mmCIF file of C-alpha atoms in Angstrom:
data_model
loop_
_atom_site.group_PDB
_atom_site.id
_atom_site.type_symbol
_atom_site.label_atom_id
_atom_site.label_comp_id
_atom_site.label_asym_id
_atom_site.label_seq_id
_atom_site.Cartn_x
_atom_site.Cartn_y
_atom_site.Cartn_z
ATOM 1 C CA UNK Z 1125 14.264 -9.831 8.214
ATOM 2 C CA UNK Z 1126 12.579 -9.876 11.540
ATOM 3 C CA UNK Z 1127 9.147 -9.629 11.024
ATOM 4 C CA UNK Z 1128 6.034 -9.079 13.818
ATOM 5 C CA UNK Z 1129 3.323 -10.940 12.832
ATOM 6 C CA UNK Z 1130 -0.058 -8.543 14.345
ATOM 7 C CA UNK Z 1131 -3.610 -10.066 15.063
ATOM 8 C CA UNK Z 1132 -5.776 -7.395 13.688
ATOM 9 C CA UNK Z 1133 -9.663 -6.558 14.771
ATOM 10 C CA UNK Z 1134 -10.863 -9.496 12.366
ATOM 11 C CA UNK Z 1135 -9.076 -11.986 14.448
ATOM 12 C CA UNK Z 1136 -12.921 -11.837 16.322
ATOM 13 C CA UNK Z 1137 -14.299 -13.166 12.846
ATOM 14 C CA UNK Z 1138 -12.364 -16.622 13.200
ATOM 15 C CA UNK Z 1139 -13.489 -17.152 16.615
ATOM 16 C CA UNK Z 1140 -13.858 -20.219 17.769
ATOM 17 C CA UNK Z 1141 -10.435 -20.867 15.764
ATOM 18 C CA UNK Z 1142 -8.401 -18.001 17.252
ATOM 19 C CA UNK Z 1143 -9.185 -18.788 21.008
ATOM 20 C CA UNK Z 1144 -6.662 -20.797 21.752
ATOM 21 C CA UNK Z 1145 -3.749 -19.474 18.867
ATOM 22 C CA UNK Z 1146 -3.407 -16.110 16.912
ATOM 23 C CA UNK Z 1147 -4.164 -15.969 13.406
ATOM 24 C CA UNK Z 1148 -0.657 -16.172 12.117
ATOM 25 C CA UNK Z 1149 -0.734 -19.949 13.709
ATOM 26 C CA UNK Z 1150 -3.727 -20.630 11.814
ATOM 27 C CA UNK Z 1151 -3.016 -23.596 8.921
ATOM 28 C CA UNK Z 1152 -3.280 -22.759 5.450
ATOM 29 C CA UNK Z 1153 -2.096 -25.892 3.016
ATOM 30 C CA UNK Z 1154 0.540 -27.665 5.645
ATOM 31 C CA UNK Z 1155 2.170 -24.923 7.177
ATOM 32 C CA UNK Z 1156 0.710 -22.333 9.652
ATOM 33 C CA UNK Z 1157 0.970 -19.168 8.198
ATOM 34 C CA UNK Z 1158 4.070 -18.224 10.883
ATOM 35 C CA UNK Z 1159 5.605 -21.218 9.391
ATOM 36 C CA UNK Z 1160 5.723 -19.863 6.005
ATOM 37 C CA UNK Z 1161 7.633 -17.317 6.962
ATOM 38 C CA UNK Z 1162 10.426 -18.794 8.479
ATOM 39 C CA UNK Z 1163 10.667 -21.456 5.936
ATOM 40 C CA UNK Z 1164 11.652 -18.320 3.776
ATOM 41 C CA UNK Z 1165 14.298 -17.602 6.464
ATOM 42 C CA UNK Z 1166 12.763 -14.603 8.747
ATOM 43 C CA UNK Z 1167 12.471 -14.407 11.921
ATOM 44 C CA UNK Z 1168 9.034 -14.491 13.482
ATOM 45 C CA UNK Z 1169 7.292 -13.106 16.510
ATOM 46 C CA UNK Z 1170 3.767 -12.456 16.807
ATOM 47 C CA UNK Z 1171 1.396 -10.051 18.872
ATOM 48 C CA UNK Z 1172 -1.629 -11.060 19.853
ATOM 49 C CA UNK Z 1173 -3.954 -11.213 22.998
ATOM 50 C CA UNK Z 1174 -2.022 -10.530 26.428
ATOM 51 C CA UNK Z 1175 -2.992 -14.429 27.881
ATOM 52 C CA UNK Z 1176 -1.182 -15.766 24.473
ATOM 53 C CA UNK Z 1177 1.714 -14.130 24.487
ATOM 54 C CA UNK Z 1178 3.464 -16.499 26.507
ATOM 55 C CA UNK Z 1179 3.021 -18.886 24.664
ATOM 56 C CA UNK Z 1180 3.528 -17.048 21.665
ATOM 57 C CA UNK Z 1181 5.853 -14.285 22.246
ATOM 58 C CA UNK Z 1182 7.178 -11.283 20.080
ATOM 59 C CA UNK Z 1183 10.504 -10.170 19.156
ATOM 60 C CA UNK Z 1184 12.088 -6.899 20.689
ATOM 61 C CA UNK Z 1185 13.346 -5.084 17.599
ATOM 62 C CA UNK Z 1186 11.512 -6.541 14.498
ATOM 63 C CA UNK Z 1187 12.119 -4.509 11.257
ATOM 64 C CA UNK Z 1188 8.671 -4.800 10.256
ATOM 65 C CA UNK Z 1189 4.959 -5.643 11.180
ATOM 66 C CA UNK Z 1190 2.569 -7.318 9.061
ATOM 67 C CA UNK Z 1191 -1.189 -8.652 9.424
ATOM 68 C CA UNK Z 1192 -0.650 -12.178 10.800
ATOM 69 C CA UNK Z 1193 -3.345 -13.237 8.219
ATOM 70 C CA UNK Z 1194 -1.113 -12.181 5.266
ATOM 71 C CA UNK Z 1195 -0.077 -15.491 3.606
ATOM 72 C CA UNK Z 1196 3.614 -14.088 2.205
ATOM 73 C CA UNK Z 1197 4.867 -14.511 -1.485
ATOM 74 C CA UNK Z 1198 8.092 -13.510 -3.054
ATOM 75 C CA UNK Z 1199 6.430 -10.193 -4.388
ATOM 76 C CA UNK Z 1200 5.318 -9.723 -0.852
ATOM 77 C CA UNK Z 1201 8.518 -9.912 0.852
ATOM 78 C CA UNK Z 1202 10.307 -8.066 -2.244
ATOM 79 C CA UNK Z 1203 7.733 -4.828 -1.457
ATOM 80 C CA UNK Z 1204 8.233 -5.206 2.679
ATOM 81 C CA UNK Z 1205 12.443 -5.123 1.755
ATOM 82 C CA UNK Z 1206 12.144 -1.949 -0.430
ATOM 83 C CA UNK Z 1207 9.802 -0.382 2.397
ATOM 84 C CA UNK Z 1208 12.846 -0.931 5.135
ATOM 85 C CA UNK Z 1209 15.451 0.039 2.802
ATOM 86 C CA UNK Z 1210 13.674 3.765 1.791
#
């Protein structure tokens, strides 16, 4: 699945954090939240702020876009699969 990875209007609430990285590169355990996604074998792009993009760019045709602060589980994915299949 390729999955866009969208810094919503509470990405202001982690400021200073968020500056410099969107919220989907934030850490949570180990691996940055991006991370945890593609360790479960999706592709990952993320939208966020136009002078981060660069450095963190998106993906052209991604099958689905999720709040880059949602951490994902199994159930998680299961429910965004079902929603691209119906």
């Amino acid at each position: 699945m390729r999955i866009q990875l969208v810094d919503s209007s509470n990405r202001n609430h982690l400021l200073p954090l968020t500056f410099t990285r969107p919220v989907s590169a934030l850490r949570c355990g180990i691996l940055s939240i991006a991370e945890k996604y593609t360790k479960r074998g999706h592709e990952v792009g993320n939208e966020t702020q136009d002078y981060l993009q660069r450095k963190f760019p998106s993906i052209a045709d991604a099958t689905v876009c999720v709040d880059g602060g949602v951490c994902p589980t199994d159930e998680f994915l299961a429910a965004a699969a079902a929603l691209m299949s119906g």
